[in-house]
Coordinates of C-alpha atoms and ligand atoms in Angstrom, one line a residue:
M911 CA -7.7 -17.1 -10.0
Q912 CA -4.6 -18.6 -11.6
M913 CA -2.4 -15.9 -10.1
A914 CA -4.0 -16.7 -6.7
T915 CA -2.9 -20.3 -6.9
I916 CA 0.7 -19.0 -6.3
G917 CA 1.2 -18.7 -2.6
A918 CA -2.4 -19.9 -2.0
T919 CA -3.2 -20.4 1.7
P920 CA -5.5 -23.1 3.1
N921 CA -8.1 -20.4 4.2
G922 CA -8.5 -19.2 0.6
G923 CA -6.1 -16.3 0.7
V924 CA -2.7 -15.6 -0.7
N925 CA 0.8 -15.5 0.8
R926 CA 3.0 -13.9 -1.8
V927 CA 5.2 -11.6 0.3
A928 CA 7.6 -9.4 -1.5
L929 CA 10.7 -11.0 -3.0
S930 CA 9.8 -14.5 -1.7
H931 CA 9.9 -17.5 -4.0
E932 CA 6.1 -17.1 -4.5
D933 CA 6.5 -13.5 -5.4
K934 CA 9.1 -14.6 -8.1
L935 CA 6.7 -17.3 -9.5
G936 CA 3.8 -14.7 -9.6
R937 CA 6.2 -12.2 -11.4
D938 CA 7.3 -15.0 -13.9
L939 CA 3.6 -15.9 -14.6
F940 CA 2.7 -12.2 -15.2
V941 CA 5.7 -11.5 -17.4
G942 CA 4.8 -14.5 -19.5
W943 CA 1.2 -13.3 -19.9
C944 CA 2.5 -9.8 -20.9
K945 CA 4.8 -11.3 -23.6
E946 CA 2.0 -13.5 -24.9
A947 CA -0.1 -10.2 -25.3
G948 CA 2.7 -8.9 -27.4
C949 CA 4.1 -6.5 -24.9
S950 CA 7.8 -5.7 -24.5
V951 CA 8.9 -6.1 -20.8
E952 CA 11.5 -4.1 -18.9
I953 CA 12.6 -4.4 -15.3
D954 CA 14.1 -1.6 -13.5
Q955 CA 16.8 -1.6 -10.6
M956 CA 14.0 -1.9 -8.0
G957 CA 12.4 -4.8 -9.7
N958 CA 9.4 -2.9 -10.9
I959 CA 8.0 -4.6 -14.0
F960 CA 6.9 -2.5 -17.0
A961 CA 5.1 -4.1 -20.0
S962 CA 4.6 -1.8 -23.0
R963 CA 2.2 -1.8 -25.8
A964 CA 3.0 0.5 -28.7
G965 CA 0.7 3.2 -29.9
R966 CA 0.4 4.9 -33.3
N967 CA 2.6 7.8 -32.1
N968 CA 5.3 6.4 -29.8
K969 CA 6.8 9.9 -29.3
L970 CA 3.8 10.6 -27.1
L971 CA 4.1 9.9 -23.4
P972 CA 2.5 6.6 -22.5
V973 CA -0.5 6.0 -20.3
L974 CA 0.4 3.8 -17.3
A975 CA -2.0 1.4 -15.5
G976 CA -1.1 -1.2 -12.8
S977 CA -0.7 -1.9 -9.1
H978 CA 1.3 -4.6 -7.2
L979 CA 1.5 -8.4 -7.1
D980 CA 3.0 -8.8 -3.6
S981 CA 0.6 -9.6 -0.7
Q982 CA 0.4 -9.6 3.0
P983 CA 1.4 -13.0 4.6
T984 CA -2.3 -13.7 5.2
G985 CA -3.5 -11.5 2.4
G986 CA -6.4 -11.8 -0.1
K987 CA -6.4 -12.6 -3.8
Y988 CA -7.4 -9.2 -5.0
D989 CA -5.4 -6.5 -3.1
G990 CA -3.0 -5.3 -5.8
A991 CA -3.3 -8.3 -8.2
L992 CA -6.6 -7.0 -9.5
G993 CA -5.1 -3.7 -10.7
V994 CA -2.2 -5.4 -12.4
L995 CA -4.2 -8.1 -14.1
A996 CA -7.1 -5.6 -15.1
A997 CA -4.5 -3.5 -16.9
L998 CA -3.4 -6.7 -18.8
E999 CA -7.0 -7.4 -19.5
V1000 CA -7.4 -3.9 -21.1
I1001 CA -4.4 -4.6 -23.4
E1002 CA -5.8 -8.0 -24.3
T1003 CA -9.2 -6.4 -25.0
L1004 CA -7.4 -3.9 -27.2
N1005 CA -5.6 -6.7 -29.0
D1006 CA -8.9 -8.6 -29.5
Q1007 CA -10.6 -5.6 -30.9
K1008 CA -7.6 -4.6 -33.1
I1009 CA -7.5 -1.2 -31.6
T1010 CA -4.3 0.8 -31.7
T1011 CA -4.3 3.7 -29.3
E1012 CA -2.6 7.0 -30.3
A1013 CA -0.2 7.0 -27.3
P1014 CA 1.5 3.8 -26.0
I1015 CA 0.1 2.1 -22.9
E1016 CA 2.2 0.5 -20.2
I1017 CA 1.3 -1.9 -17.4
V1018 CA 3.3 -1.8 -14.1
S1019 CA 3.7 -4.1 -11.2
W1020 CA 5.4 -2.2 -8.3
T1021 CA 7.7 -4.1 -6.0
N1022 CA 7.0 -4.4 -2.3
E1023 CA 4.0 -2.3 -2.0
E1024 CA 2.7 -4.0 1.2
G1025 CA 5.7 -3.3 3.3
A1026 CA 4.9 -6.6 5.2
R1027 CA 8.4 -7.9 4.8
F1028 CA 10.5 -4.8 4.1
A1029 CA 9.3 -1.5 5.7
P1030 CA 8.3 1.0 4.6
A1031 CA 5.5 0.2 2.4
M1032 CA 5.3 1.4 -1.3
I1033 CA 9.1 1.6 -1.3
A1034 CA 9.7 1.0 -5.0
S1035 CA 7.2 3.5 -6.2
G1036 CA 8.8 5.8 -3.6
V1037 CA 12.2 5.3 -5.1
F1038 CA 10.6 5.9 -8.6
A1039 CA 9.2 9.2 -7.4
G1040 CA 12.3 10.4 -5.6
E1041 CA 11.1 9.9 -2.0
F1042 CA 13.7 7.2 -1.2
T1043 CA 17.2 6.6 -2.7
L1044 CA 18.0 3.3 -4.3
D1045 CA 20.7 2.6 -1.6
Y1046 CA 18.2 3.2 1.2
A1047 CA 15.7 0.8 -0.5
Y1048 CA 18.4 -1.9 -1.0
S1049 CA 19.5 -1.7 2.6
R1050 CA 16.1 -2.4 4.1
I1051 CA 16.1 -5.7 6.1
D1052 CA 13.5 -8.2 6.9
K1053 CA 13.1 -9.9 10.2
D1054 CA 15.7 -12.5 9.3
G1055 CA 18.3 -9.9 8.5
L1056 CA 18.0 -10.4 4.7
T1057 CA 18.3 -7.2 2.6
L1058 CA 15.9 -6.1 0.0
G1059 CA 18.7 -5.6 -2.5
D1060 CA 20.0 -9.1 -2.1
E1061 CA 16.7 -10.7 -2.1
L1062 CA 15.8 -8.8 -5.4
D1063 CA 19.0 -10.3 -6.8
R1064 CA 18.2 -13.8 -5.5
I1065 CA 14.8 -13.9 -7.3
G1066 CA 16.4 -12.6 -10.5
Y1067 CA 14.4 -9.3 -10.6
K1068 CA 17.1 -6.7 -10.0
G1069 CA 16.8 -5.1 -13.5
K1070 CA 19.1 -2.7 -15.2
S1071 CA 16.9 0.2 -16.2
V1072 CA 17.2 3.3 -14.0
V1073 CA 14.3 3.8 -11.5
G1074 CA 12.2 6.8 -12.2
N1075 CA 13.4 7.5 -15.8
R1076 CA 10.0 6.9 -17.3
K1077 CA 7.4 9.7 -17.9
Y1078 CA 3.7 9.3 -18.3
S1079 CA 0.8 11.6 -19.5
A1080 CA -1.6 9.7 -17.1
C1081 CA -1.5 6.9 -14.5
F1082 CA -4.4 4.8 -13.3
E1083 CA -4.7 2.2 -10.6
L1084 CA -7.7 0.0 -10.2
H1085 CA -7.9 -1.4 -6.7
I1086 CA -10.5 -2.9 -4.3
E1087 CA -11.7 -0.4 -1.8
Q1088 CA -10.4 -2.3 1.3
G1089 CA -13.3 -0.7 3.3
P1090 CA -17.0 -0.9 3.5
I1091 CA -18.3 2.4 2.1
L1092 CA -19.1 1.5 -1.6
E1093 CA -20.9 -1.6 -0.5
A1094 CA -22.9 0.3 2.2
E1095 CA -23.7 3.0 -0.4
K1096 CA -24.5 0.5 -3.1
K1097 CA -22.2 2.1 -5.6
S1098 CA -20.2 0.1 -8.3
I1099 CA -17.3 2.6 -8.7
G1100 CA -15.4 4.7 -6.4
I1101 CA -13.7 7.7 -8.0
V1102 CA -10.8 8.3 -5.7
T1103 CA -10.2 12.0 -5.1
G1104 CA -7.2 11.5 -2.8
V1105 CA -5.5 9.4 -0.1
Q1106 CA -5.4 9.8 3.6
G1107 CA -2.2 10.9 5.1
I1108 CA -0.4 8.3 7.3
S1109 CA 2.0 8.6 10.2
W1110 CA 3.8 5.6 11.7
S1111 CA 5.3 5.9 15.1
D1112 CA 6.9 3.7 17.7
I1113 CA 6.3 4.6 21.3
I1114 CA 9.1 3.1 23.2
L1115 CA 8.7 2.6 27.0
V1116 CA 11.7 1.5 28.9
G1117 CA 11.5 0.2 32.5
K1118 CA 13.5 -2.5 34.3
E1119 CA 12.9 -6.2 33.7
T1120 CA 12.5 -8.3 36.7
H1121 CA 11.4 -11.7 38.0
A1122 CA 7.6 -12.2 38.1
G1123 CA 7.6 -13.8 41.5
P1124 CA 10.1 -12.3 44.0
T1125 CA 9.7 -8.6 43.1
P1126 CA 6.5 -7.1 44.8
M1127 CA 4.4 -5.0 42.6
K1128 CA 5.4 -1.7 44.3
Y1129 CA 9.1 -2.1 43.4
R1130 CA 8.5 -2.7 39.7
I1131 CA 9.3 -0.4 36.8
D1132 CA 6.9 -2.0 34.4
P1133 CA 6.4 -0.4 30.9
V1134 CA 3.3 -2.7 30.1
K1135 CA 1.5 -1.3 33.2
S1136 CA 2.5 2.2 32.2
S1137 CA 1.2 1.7 28.7
L1138 CA -2.5 1.3 29.8
P1139 CA -3.5 5.0 29.9
I1140 CA -1.4 5.6 26.8
L1141 CA -3.3 3.0 24.8
S1142 CA -6.7 4.4 25.7
E1143 CA -5.5 8.0 25.1
I1144 CA -4.5 6.9 21.5
Y1145 CA -8.0 5.7 20.8
A1146 CA -9.4 8.9 22.2
L1147 CA -7.3 10.8 19.8
A1148 CA -9.3 9.2 16.9
D1149 CA -12.5 10.2 18.6
K1150 CA -11.4 13.7 19.0
Y1151 CA -10.9 14.1 15.1
T1152 CA -13.8 12.0 14.0
P1153 CA -15.1 11.1 11.5
H1154 CA -12.0 11.1 9.2
A1155 CA -9.3 10.2 11.8
R1156 CA -8.0 6.7 12.4
A1157 CA -5.9 5.5 15.1
T1158 CA -4.6 1.9 15.2
I1159 CA -2.3 0.1 17.6
G1160 CA -0.9 -2.6 15.3
Y1161 CA 1.1 -4.5 17.8
L1162 CA 2.6 -4.3 21.3
K1163 CA 6.1 -5.8 21.5
A1164 CA 7.3 -6.6 25.0
E1165 CA 10.9 -7.5 25.6
P1166 CA 12.1 -10.1 26.5
A1167 CA 8.5 -11.4 26.0
I1168 CA 8.7 -14.3 28.5
R1169 CA 5.8 -15.1 30.6
N1170 CA 7.5 -15.1 34.0
T1171 CA 9.6 -12.0 33.4
Q1172 CA 8.1 -8.6 33.8
P1173 CA 9.2 -6.9 30.5
G1174 CA 11.9 -4.1 30.7
K1175 CA 10.8 -2.6 27.4
L1176 CA 7.6 -2.2 25.4
V1177 CA 7.2 -1.0 21.8
I1178 CA 3.8 0.4 20.9
A1179 CA 3.3 0.4 17.1
V1180 CA 0.9 3.2 16.2
D1181 CA -0.6 4.1 12.8
L1182 CA -2.4 7.4 12.6
R1183 CA -4.4 8.6 9.5
H1184 CA -6.2 11.7 8.3
P1185 CA -7.0 13.3 4.9
D1186 CA -5.9 16.7 6.1
K1187 CA -2.2 17.4 6.4
K1188 CA -2.5 19.9 9.3
T1189 CA -4.8 17.5 11.4
L1190 CA -2.5 14.6 10.8
S1191 CA 0.4 16.8 12.1
L1192 CA -1.7 17.8 15.2
M1193 CA -2.5 14.1 15.8
H1194 CA 1.2 13.2 15.8
K1195 CA 2.0 16.1 18.1
A1196 CA -0.7 14.9 20.5
L1197 CA 0.8 11.4 20.4
I1198 CA 4.1 12.8 21.7
R1199 CA 2.3 14.7 24.4
I1200 CA 0.5 11.6 25.6
A1201 CA 3.7 9.6 25.9
E1202 CA 5.3 12.5 27.8
K1203 CA 2.4 13.1 30.1
E1204 CA 2.2 9.5 31.1
T1205 CA 5.9 8.9 31.7
S1206 CA 7.0 12.3 33.1
N1207 CA 6.2 11.3 36.7
S1208 CA 7.4 7.8 36.7
S1209 CA 10.6 5.9 36.4
I1210 CA 9.6 4.8 32.9
S1211 CA 11.4 6.5 30.0
G1212 CA 9.1 7.1 27.1
T1213 CA 10.1 8.2 23.5
V1214 CA 8.1 8.5 20.4
K1215 CA 9.8 7.9 17.2
E1216 CA 8.0 8.7 14.0
I1217 CA 9.4 6.2 11.5
W1218 CA 7.4 7.1 8.4
R1219 CA 4.9 9.7 7.2
S1220 CA 3.0 9.9 3.9
E1221 CA 1.3 13.3 3.5
P1222 CA -2.3 13.4 2.3
V1223 CA -2.7 13.4 -1.5
N1224 CA -5.1 15.0 -4.0
F1225 CA -5.3 13.1 -7.2
S1226 CA -5.2 14.8 -10.7
S1227 CA -8.5 16.5 -11.6
T1228 CA -7.9 15.4 -15.2
C1229 CA -7.6 11.8 -14.2
I1230 CA -10.6 12.0 -11.8
S1231 CA -12.7 13.4 -14.7
M1232 CA -11.6 10.7 -17.1
I1233 CA -12.6 8.1 -14.5
D1234 CA -15.9 9.9 -13.9
N1235 CA -16.6 10.1 -17.7
A1236 CA -15.9 6.4 -18.1
A1237 CA -18.3 5.5 -15.3
K1238 CA -21.0 7.7 -16.8
K1239 CA -20.5 6.3 -20.3
L1240 CA -20.9 2.8 -18.9
G1241 CA -23.9 3.7 -17.0
L1242 CA -22.5 2.6 -13.7
S1243 CA -23.3 4.1 -10.3
S1244 CA -20.3 5.9 -8.7
M1245 CA -19.4 8.2 -5.9
E1246 CA -16.3 10.1 -4.9
I1247 CA -14.2 8.5 -2.2
I1248 CA -11.1 9.2 -0.1
S1249 CA -8.7 6.2 0.2
G1250 CA -8.1 5.1 3.7
A1251 CA -5.1 2.9 2.6
G1252 CA -1.8 3.9 1.1
H1253 CA -1.1 3.0 -2.5
D1254 CA 1.7 3.3 -5.0
S1255 CA -0.4 6.0 -6.7
V1256 CA 0.4 8.3 -3.7
Y1257 CA 4.0 8.5 -4.8
I1258 CA 3.4 8.4 -8.6
S1259 CA 1.0 11.3 -8.2
R1260 CA 4.0 13.5 -7.5
V1261 CA 5.7 12.7 -10.8
A1262 CA 2.7 12.3 -13.2
P1263 CA -1.1 13.0 -13.4
T1264 CA -2.7 10.1 -11.4
G1265 CA -6.1 8.7 -10.6
M1266 CA -7.5 5.6 -8.9
I1267 CA -10.6 3.5 -9.3
F1268 CA -12.2 1.6 -6.5
I1269 CA -14.6 -1.3 -6.6
P1270 CA -16.5 -2.7 -3.6
C1271 CA -15.1 -5.7 -1.6
E1272 CA -17.2 -8.0 0.3
N1273 CA -17.9 -6.8 3.8
G1274 CA -15.1 -4.3 3.3
L1275 CA -12.6 -7.0 4.2
S1276 CA -9.0 -6.7 3.1
H1277 CA -5.6 -7.8 4.4
N1278 CA -7.6 -10.9 5.2
E1279 CA -7.7 -14.3 3.5
M1280 CA -11.5 -13.9 3.1
E1281 CA -11.2 -10.9 0.9
N1282 CA -13.7 -11.2 -1.9
I1283 CA -15.2 -9.4 -4.8
S1284 CA -17.9 -10.1 -7.3
K1285 CA -17.1 -10.9 -11.0
E1286 CA -19.5 -8.1 -12.0
D1287 CA -17.7 -5.5 -10.0
A1288 CA -14.3 -6.8 -11.3
A1289 CA -15.6 -6.4 -14.9
N1290 CA -17.1 -2.9 -14.2
G1291 CA -13.9 -1.6 -12.7
T1292 CA -11.9 -3.0 -15.5
N1293 CA -14.2 -1.4 -18.1
V1294 CA -13.9 1.9 -16.3
L1295 CA -10.1 1.4 -16.5
L1296 CA -10.4 0.6 -20.2
H1297 CA -12.4 3.7 -21.0
A1298 CA -10.2 6.0 -18.9
I1299 CA -7.1 4.7 -20.6
L1300 CA -8.7 5.1 -24.0
E1301 CA -9.5 8.8 -23.3
A1302 CA -6.0 9.4 -21.9
S1303 CA -4.2 7.8 -24.7
S1304 CA -6.0 9.8 -27.4
M1305 CA -5.3 13.1 -25.7
H1306 CA -2.2 15.0 -27.1
Ligands
ZN280 ZN1 -2.8 -2.9 -2.4

């Protein structure tokens, strides 16, 4: 709740967009808490924050737990922050109980998970796992033309340690489900087996802008009008690959976006998802065909540009069973679940054994200021995280 006062919005949500002043304040608060808990804190070149608690044998690879502290512009209190602060709570609990684990434990807060200000999302964990170069990440620009690298510098979180130099025996991320399944199935804990693949594409339709009055309809080359069958076919694509497929049209950007000018250009921002790699690829190919089909016999030019793809992920069976053991030990109801949202754990799973724990969120709402969880679910999820970390940190 104290973290959520930073960037608090009037509707009860949070606006702590990556590398904003609020993000800096949230980071400062978190770093202060980690130091109070006796952790040593290190910042890497991407601004990822690592807080370490020593174990009995510090030659063993540490166990990592965490998530992200940045939010959507109209985000909720728990998306990301729960996983970071739950990891800190685990360490505080170990301190209170005077327990020293065999292997060291680290908490992480990844930079710019949301991708709301700097696309693509999960960029810092992506650099960590070798998906993006540091230069690529630094050169990302926001809508005001500011670069991620400069903004990292400005808020004082461009650290010195090399990104991706750290190795882990196991990584855990506790997160709210951001969907309605656990609540509907009346389960306390989601044992995440993997993450849906995601493909982001822009469909760019180019016509000719013209005056809204003097130009009769038949003389127009109107990309907005041409988009109508394309839009409905995108939704039909999700129906075709039901129940796991998702198709979202996040925004339509007409240019020049003036009421009395028929636009000359329309960008359709599409988000396609599926847990199966081959099906996701089929969906993307179908998207290209849809745009081709609807523009081939018109004066509109249509191109589809895939700007980002994250392949589906299967999490580590070892981490999955540690989470399962923890839920059983605590007597909590649980189920296996596939994550519909992208997470830093997607990239981290490429370089270390990784698992995720979900807890229910009210009405499945997330990326929404009304996002809410119960104290009981938060405590249950954090206890599962604790016991999974205890098992992982005693393995060697
Ligand atoms: Zn998140």
